[in-house]
mmCIF file of N, CA and C in Angstrom:
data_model
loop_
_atom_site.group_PDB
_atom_site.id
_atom_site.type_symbol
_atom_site.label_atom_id
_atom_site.label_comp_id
_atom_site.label_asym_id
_atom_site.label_seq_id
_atom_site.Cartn_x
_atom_site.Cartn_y
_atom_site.Cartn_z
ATOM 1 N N UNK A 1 1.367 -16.514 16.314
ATOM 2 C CA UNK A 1 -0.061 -16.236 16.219
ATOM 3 C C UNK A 1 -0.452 -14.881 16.814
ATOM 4 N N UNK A 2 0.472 -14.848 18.284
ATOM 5 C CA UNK A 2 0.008 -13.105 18.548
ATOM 6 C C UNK A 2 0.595 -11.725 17.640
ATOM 7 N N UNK A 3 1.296 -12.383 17.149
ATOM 8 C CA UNK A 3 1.866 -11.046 16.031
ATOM 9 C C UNK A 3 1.135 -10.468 14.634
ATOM 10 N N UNK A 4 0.486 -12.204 14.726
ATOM 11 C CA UNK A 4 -0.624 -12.342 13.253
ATOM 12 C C UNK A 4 -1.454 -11.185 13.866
ATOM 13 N N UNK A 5 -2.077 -11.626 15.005
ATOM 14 C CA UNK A 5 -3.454 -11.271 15.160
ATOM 15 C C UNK A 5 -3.472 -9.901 15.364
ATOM 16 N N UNK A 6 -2.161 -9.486 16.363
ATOM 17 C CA UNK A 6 -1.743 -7.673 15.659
ATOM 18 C C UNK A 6 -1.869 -7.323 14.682
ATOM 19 N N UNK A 7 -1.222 -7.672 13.829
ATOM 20 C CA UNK A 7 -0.992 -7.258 12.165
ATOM 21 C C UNK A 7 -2.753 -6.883 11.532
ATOM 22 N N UNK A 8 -3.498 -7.905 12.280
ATOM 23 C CA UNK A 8 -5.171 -8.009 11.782
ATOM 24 C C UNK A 8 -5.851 -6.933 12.089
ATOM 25 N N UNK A 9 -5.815 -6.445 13.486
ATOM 26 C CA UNK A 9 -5.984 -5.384 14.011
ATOM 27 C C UNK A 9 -5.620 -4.028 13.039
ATOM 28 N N UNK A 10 -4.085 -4.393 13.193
ATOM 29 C CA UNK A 10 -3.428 -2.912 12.657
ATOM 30 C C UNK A 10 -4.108 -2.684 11.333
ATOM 31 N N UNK A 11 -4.355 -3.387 10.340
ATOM 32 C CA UNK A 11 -4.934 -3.516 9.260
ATOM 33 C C UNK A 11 -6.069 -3.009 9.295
ATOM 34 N N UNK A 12 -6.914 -3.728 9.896
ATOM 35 C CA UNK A 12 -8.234 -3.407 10.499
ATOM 36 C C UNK A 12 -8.527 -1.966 10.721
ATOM 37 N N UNK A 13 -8.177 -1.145 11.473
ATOM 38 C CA UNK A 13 -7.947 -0.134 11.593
ATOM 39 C C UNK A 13 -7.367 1.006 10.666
ATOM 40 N N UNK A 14 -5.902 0.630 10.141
ATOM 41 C CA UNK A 14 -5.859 1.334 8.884
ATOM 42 C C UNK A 14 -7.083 1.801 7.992
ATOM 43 N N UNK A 15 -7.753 0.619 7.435
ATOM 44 C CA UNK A 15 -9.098 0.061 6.262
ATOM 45 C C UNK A 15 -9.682 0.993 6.778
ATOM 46 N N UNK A 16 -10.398 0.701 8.153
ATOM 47 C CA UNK A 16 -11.200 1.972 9.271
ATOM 48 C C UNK A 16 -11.155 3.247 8.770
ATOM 49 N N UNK A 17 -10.002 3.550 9.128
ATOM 50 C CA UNK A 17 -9.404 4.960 8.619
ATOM 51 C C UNK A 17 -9.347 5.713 7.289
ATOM 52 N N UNK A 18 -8.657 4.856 6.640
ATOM 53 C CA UNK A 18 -8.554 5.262 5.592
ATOM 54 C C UNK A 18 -9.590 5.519 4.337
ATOM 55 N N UNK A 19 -10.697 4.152 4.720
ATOM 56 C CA UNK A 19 -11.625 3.995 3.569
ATOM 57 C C UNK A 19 -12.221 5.214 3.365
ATOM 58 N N UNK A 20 -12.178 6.770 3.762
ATOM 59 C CA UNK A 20 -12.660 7.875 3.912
ATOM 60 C C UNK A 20 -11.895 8.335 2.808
ATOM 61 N N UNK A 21 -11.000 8.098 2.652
ATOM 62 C CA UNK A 21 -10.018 8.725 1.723
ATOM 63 C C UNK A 21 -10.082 8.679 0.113
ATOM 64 N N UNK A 22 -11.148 9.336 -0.616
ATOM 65 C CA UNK A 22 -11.641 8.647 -2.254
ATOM 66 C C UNK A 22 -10.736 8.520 -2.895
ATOM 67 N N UNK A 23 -9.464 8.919 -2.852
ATOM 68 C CA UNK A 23 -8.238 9.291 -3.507
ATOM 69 C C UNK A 23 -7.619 8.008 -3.221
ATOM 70 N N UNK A 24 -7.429 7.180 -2.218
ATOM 71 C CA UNK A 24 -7.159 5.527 -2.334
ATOM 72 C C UNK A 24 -7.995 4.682 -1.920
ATOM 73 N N UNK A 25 -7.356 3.710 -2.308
ATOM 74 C CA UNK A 25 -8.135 2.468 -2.181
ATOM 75 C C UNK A 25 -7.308 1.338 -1.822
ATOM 76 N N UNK A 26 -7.970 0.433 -0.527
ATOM 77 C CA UNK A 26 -7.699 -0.116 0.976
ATOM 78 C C UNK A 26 -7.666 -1.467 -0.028
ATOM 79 N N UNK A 27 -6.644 -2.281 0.676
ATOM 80 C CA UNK A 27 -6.790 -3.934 0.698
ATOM 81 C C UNK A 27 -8.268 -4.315 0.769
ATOM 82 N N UNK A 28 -8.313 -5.458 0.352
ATOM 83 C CA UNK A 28 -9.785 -6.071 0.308
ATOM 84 C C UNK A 28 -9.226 -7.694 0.631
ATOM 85 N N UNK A 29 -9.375 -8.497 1.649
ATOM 86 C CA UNK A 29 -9.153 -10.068 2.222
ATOM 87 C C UNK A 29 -10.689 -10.794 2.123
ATOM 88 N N UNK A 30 -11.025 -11.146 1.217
ATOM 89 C CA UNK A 30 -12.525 -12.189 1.370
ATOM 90 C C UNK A 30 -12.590 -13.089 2.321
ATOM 91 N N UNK A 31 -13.529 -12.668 2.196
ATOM 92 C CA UNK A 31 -14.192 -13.602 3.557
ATOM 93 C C UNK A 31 -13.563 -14.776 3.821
ATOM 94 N N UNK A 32 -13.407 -15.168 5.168
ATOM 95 C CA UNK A 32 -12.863 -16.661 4.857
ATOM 96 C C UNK A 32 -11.716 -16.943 4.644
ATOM 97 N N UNK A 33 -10.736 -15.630 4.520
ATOM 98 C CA UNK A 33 -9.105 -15.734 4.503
ATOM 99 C C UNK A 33 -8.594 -14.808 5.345
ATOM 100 N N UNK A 34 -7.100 -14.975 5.500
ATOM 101 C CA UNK A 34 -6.580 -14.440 6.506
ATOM 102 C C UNK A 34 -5.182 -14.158 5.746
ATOM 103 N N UNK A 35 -5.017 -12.519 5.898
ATOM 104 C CA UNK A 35 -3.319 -11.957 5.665
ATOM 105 C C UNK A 35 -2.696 -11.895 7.369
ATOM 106 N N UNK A 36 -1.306 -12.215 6.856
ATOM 107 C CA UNK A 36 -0.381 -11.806 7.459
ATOM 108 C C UNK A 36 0.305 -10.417 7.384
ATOM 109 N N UNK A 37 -0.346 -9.700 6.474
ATOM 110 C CA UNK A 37 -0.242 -8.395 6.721
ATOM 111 C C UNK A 37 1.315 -8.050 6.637
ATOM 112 N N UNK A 38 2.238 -8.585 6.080
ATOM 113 C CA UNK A 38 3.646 -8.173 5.520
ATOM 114 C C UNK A 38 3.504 -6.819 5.015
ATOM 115 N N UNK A 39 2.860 -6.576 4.060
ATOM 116 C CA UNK A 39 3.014 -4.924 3.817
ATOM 117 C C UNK A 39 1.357 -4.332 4.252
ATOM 118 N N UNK A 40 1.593 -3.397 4.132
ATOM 119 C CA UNK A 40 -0.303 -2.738 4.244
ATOM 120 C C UNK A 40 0.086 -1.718 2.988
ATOM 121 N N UNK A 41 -0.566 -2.220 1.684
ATOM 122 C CA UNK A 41 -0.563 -1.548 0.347
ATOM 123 C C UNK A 41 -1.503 -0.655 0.171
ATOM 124 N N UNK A 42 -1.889 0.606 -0.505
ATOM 125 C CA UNK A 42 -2.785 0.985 -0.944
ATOM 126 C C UNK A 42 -2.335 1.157 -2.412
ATOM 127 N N UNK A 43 -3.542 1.624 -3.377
ATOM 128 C CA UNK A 43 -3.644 2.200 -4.888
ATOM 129 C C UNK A 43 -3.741 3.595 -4.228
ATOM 130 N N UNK A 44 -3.312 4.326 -4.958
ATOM 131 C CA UNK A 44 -3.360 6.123 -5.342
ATOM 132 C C UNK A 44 -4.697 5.624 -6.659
ATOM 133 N N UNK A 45 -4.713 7.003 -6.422
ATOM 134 C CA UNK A 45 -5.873 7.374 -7.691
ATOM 135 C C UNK A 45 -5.026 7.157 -8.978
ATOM 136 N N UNK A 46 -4.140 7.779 -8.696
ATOM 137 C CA UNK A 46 -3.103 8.276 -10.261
ATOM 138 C C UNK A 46 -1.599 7.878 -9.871
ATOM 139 N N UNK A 47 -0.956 7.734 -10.936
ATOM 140 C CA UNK A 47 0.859 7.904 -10.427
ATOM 141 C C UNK A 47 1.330 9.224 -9.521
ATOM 142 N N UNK A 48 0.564 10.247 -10.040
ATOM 143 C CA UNK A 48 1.313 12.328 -9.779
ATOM 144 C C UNK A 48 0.693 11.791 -8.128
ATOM 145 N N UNK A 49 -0.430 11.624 -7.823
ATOM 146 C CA UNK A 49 -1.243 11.572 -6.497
ATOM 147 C C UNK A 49 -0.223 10.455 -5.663
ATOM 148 N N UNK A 50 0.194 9.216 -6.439
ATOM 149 C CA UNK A 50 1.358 8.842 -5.294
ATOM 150 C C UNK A 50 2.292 9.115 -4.863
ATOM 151 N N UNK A 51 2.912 10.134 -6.018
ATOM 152 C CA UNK A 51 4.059 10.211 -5.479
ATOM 153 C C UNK A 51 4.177 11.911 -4.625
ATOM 154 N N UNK A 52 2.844 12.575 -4.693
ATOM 155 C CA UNK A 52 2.343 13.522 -3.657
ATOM 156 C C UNK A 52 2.566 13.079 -2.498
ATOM 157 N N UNK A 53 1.707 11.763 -1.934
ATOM 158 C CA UNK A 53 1.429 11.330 -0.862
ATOM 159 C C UNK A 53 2.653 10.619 -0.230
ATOM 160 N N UNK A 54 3.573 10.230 -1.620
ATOM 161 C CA UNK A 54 4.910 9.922 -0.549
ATOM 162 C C UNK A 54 5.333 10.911 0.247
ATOM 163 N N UNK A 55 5.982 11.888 -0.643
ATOM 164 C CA UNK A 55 6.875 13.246 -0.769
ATOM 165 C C UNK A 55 6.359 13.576 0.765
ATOM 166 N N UNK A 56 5.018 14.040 1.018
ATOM 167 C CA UNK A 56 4.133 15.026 1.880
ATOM 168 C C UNK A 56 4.670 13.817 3.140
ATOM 169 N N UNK A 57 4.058 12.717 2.902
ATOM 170 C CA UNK A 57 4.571 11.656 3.927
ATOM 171 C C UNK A 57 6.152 11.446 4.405
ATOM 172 N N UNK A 58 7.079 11.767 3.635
ATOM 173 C CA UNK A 58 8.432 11.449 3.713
ATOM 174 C C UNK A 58 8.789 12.963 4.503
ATOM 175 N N UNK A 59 7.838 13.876 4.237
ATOM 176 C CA UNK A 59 8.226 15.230 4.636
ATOM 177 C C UNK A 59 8.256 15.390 6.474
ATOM 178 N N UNK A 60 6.990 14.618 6.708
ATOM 179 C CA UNK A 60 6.614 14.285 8.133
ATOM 180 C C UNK A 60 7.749 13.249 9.204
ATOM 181 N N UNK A 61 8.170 12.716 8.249
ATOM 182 C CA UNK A 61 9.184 11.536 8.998
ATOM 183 C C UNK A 61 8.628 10.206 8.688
ATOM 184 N N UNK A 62 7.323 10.381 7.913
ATOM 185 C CA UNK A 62 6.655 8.786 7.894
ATOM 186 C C UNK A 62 6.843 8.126 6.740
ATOM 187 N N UNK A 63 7.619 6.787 6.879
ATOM 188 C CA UNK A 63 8.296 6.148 5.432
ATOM 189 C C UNK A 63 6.980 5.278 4.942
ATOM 190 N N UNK A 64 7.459 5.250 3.476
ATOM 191 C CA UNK A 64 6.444 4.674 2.517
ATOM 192 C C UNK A 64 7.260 3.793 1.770
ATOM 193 N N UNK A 65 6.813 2.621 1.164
ATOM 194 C CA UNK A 65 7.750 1.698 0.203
ATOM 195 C C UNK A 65 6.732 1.149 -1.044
ATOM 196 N N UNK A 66 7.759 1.147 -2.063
ATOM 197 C CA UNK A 66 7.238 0.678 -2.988
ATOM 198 C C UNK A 66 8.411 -0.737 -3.649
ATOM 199 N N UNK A 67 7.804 -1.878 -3.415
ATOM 200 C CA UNK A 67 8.251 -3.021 -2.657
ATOM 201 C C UNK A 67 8.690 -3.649 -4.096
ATOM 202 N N UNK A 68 7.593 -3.447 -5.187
ATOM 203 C CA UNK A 68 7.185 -4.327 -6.420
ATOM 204 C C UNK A 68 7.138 -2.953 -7.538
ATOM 205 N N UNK A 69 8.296 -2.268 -7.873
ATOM 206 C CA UNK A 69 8.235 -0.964 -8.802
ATOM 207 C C UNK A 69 7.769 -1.520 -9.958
ATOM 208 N N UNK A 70 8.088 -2.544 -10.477
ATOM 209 C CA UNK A 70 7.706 -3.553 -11.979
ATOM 210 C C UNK A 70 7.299 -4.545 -11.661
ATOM 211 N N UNK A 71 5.998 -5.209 -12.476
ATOM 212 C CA UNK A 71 5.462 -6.142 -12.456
ATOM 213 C C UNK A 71 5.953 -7.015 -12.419
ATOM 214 N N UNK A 72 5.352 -8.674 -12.251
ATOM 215 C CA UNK A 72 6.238 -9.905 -12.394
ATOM 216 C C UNK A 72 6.784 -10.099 -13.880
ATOM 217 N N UNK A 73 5.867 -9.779 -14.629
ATOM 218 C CA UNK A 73 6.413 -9.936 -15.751
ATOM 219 C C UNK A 73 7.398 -9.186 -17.151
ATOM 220 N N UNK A 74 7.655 -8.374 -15.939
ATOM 221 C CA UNK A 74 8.526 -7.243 -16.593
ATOM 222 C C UNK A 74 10.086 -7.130 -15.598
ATOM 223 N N UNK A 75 10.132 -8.223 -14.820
ATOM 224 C CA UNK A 75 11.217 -8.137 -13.599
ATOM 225 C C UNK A 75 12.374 -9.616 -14.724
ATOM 226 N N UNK A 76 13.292 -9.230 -14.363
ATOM 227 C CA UNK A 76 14.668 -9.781 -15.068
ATOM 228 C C UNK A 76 14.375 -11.177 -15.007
ATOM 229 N N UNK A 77 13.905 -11.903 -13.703
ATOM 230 C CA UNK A 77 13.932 -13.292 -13.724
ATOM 231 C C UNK A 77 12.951 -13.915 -14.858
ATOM 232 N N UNK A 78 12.104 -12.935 -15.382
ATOM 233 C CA UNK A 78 11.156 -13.837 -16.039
ATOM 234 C C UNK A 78 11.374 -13.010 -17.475
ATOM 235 N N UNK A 79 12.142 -12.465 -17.484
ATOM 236 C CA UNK A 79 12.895 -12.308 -19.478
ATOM 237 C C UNK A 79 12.505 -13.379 -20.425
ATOM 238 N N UNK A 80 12.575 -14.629 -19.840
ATOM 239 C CA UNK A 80 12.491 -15.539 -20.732
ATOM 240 C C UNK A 80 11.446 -15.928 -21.328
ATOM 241 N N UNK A 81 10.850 -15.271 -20.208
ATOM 242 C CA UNK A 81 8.959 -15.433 -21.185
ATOM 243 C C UNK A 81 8.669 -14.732 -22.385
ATOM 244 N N UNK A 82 9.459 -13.412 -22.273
ATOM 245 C CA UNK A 82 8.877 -12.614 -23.685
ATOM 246 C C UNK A 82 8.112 -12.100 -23.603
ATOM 247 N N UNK A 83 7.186 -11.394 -22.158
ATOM 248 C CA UNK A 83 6.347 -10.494 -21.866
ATOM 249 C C UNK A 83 6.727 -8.988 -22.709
ATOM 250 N N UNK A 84 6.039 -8.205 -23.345
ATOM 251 C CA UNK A 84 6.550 -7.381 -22.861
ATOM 252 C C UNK A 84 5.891 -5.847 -22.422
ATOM 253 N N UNK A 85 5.849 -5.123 -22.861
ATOM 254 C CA UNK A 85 5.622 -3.352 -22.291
ATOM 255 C C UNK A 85 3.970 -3.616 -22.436
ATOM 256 N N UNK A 86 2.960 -3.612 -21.580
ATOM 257 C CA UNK A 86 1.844 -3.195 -22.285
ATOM 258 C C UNK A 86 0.898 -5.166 -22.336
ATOM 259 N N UNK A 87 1.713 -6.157 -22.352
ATOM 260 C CA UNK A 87 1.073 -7.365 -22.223
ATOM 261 C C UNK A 87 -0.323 -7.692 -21.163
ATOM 262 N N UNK A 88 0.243 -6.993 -19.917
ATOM 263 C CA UNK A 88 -0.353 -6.754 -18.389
ATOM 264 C C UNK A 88 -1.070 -6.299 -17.959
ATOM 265 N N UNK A 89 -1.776 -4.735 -18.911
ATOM 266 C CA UNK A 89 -2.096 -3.432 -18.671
ATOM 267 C C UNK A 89 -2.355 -2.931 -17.170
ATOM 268 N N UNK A 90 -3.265 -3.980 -16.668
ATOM 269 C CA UNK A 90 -3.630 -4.021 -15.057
ATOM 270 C C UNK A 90 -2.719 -3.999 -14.261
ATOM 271 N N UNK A 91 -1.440 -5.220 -14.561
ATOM 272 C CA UNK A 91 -0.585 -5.008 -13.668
ATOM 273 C C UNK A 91 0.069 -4.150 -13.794
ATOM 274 N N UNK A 92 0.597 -3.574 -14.776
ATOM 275 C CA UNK A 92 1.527 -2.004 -15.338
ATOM 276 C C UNK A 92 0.837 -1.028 -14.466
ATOM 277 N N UNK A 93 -0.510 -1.103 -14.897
ATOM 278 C CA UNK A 93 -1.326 0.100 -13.581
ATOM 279 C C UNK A 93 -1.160 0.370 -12.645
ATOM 280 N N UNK A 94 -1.229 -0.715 -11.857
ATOM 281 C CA UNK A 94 -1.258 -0.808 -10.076
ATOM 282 C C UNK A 94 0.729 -1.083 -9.891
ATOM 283 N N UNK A 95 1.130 -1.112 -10.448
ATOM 284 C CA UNK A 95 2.463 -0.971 -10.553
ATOM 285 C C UNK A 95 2.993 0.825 -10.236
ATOM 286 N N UNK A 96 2.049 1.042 -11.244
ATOM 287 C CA UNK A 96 2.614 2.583 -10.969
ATOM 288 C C UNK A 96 1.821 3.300 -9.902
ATOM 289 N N UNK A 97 1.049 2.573 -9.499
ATOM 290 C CA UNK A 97 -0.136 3.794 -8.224
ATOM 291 C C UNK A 97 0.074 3.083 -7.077
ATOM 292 N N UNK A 98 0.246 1.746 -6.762
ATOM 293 C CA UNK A 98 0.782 1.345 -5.702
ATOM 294 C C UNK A 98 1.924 1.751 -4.499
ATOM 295 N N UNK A 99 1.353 2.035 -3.311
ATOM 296 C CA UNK A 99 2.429 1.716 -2.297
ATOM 297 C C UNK A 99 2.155 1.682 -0.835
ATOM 298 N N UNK A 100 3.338 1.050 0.195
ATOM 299 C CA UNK A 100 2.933 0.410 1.618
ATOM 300 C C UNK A 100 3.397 1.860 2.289
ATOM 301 N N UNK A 101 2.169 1.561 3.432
ATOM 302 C CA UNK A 101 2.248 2.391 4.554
ATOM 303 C C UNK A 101 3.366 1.445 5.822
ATOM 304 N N UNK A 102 3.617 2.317 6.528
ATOM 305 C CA UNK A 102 4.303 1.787 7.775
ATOM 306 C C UNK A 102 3.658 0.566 8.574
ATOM 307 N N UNK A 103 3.821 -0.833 8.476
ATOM 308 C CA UNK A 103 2.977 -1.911 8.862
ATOM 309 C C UNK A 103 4.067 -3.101 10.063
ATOM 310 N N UNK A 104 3.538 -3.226 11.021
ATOM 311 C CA UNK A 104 4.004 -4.096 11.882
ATOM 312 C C UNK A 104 2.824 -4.266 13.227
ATOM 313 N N UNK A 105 3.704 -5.448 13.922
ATOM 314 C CA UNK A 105 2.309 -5.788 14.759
ATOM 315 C C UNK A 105 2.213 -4.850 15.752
ATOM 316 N N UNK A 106 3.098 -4.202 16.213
ATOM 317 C CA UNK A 106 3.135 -2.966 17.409
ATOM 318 C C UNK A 106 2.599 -1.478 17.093
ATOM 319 N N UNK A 107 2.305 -1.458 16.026
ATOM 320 C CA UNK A 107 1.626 -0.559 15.434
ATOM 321 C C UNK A 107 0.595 0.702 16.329
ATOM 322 N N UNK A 108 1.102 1.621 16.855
ATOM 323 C CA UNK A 108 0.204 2.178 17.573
ATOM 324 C C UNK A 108 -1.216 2.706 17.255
ATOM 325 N N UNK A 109 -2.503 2.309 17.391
ATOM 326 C CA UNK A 109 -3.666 3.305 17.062
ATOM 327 C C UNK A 109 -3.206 4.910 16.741
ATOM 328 N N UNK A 110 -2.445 5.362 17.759
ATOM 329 C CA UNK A 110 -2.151 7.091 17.571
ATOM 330 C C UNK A 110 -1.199 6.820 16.300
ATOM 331 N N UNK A 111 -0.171 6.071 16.121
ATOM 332 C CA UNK A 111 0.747 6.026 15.215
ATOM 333 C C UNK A 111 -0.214 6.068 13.713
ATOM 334 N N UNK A 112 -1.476 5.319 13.662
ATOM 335 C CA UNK A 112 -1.822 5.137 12.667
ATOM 336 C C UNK A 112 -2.491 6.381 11.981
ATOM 337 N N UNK A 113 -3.120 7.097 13.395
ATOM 338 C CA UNK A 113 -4.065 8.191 13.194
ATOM 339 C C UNK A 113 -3.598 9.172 12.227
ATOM 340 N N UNK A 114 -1.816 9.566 12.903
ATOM 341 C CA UNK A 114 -1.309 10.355 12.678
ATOM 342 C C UNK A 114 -0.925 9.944 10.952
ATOM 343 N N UNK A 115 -0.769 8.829 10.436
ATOM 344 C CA UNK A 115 -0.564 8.781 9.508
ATOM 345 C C UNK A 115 -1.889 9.034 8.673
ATOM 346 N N UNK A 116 -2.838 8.717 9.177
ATOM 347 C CA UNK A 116 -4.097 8.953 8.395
ATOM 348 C C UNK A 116 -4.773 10.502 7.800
ATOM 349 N N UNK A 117 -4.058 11.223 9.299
ATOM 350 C CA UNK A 117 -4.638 12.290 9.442
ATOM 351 C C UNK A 117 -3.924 13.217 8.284
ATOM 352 N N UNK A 118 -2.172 12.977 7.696
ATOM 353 C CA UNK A 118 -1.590 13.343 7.006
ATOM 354 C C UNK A 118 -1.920 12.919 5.600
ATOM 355 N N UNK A 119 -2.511 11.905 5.502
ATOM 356 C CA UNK A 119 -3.325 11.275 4.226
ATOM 357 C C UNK A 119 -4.222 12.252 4.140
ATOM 358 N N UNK A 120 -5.065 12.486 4.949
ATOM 359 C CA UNK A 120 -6.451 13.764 4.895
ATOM 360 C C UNK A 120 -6.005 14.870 4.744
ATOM 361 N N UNK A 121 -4.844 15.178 5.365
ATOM 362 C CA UNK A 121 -4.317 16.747 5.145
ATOM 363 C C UNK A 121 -3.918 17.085 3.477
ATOM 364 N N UNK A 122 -3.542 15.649 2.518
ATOM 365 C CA UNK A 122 -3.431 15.921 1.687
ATOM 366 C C UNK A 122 -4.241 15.949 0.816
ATOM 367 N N UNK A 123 -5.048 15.769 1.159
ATOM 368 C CA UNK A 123 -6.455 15.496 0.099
ATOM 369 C C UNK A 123 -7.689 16.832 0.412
ATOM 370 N N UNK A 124 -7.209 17.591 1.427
ATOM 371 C CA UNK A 124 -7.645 19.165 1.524
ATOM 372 C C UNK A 124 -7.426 19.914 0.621
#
């Protein structure tokens, strides 16, 4: 439970931070529910803009993951459905603009800043 309630925080704060940033766009948890905060995802605007914000990020020392490169229905286990290219459109989307920032419960405020602040540096 105390690791959850880190993770809430760290999140918390990220959202804080980041929601400044027009170029992505922050998790959204409705009211009334609760993440465990396993990854902290954002959307890029575009595919070219994510993979900016890796590169610039990977340049700094700060790792980024992209956890889910293909949708569920385009991943090998589910062949059998017969999905195919283009069925999803939404998920194909956020497939390609998606990806996690550095997320755990020890998460420093400065640790986060600094990642934020490199998010802003790129959007100068």
């Amino acid at each position: 439970p105390e690791e959850i309630h880190l993770r809430q925080q760290a999140a918390q704060k990220y959202t804080e931070l980041i929601s400044k940033c027009a170029s992505l766009a922050t998790p959204i948890i409705p009211d009334g529910f609760k993440s465990a905060w396993a990854q902290y995802s954002l959307l890029a605007e575009n595919e070219h803009y994510r993979e900016t914000v890796q590169t610039r990020l990977k340049e700094k020392g700060i790792p980024t993951a992209i956890y889910y490169p293909n949708p569920l229905h385009r991943q090998t286990a589910f062949n059998f459905l017969d999905y195919k290219k283009g069925d999803f459109p939404i998920s194909e989307d956020y497939a390609r603009r998606i990806f996690s920032l550095p997320m755990h419960p020890y998460l420093t405020e400065e640790e986060q800043q600094q990642v934020v602040k490199m998010l802003s540096d790129i959007n100068e």
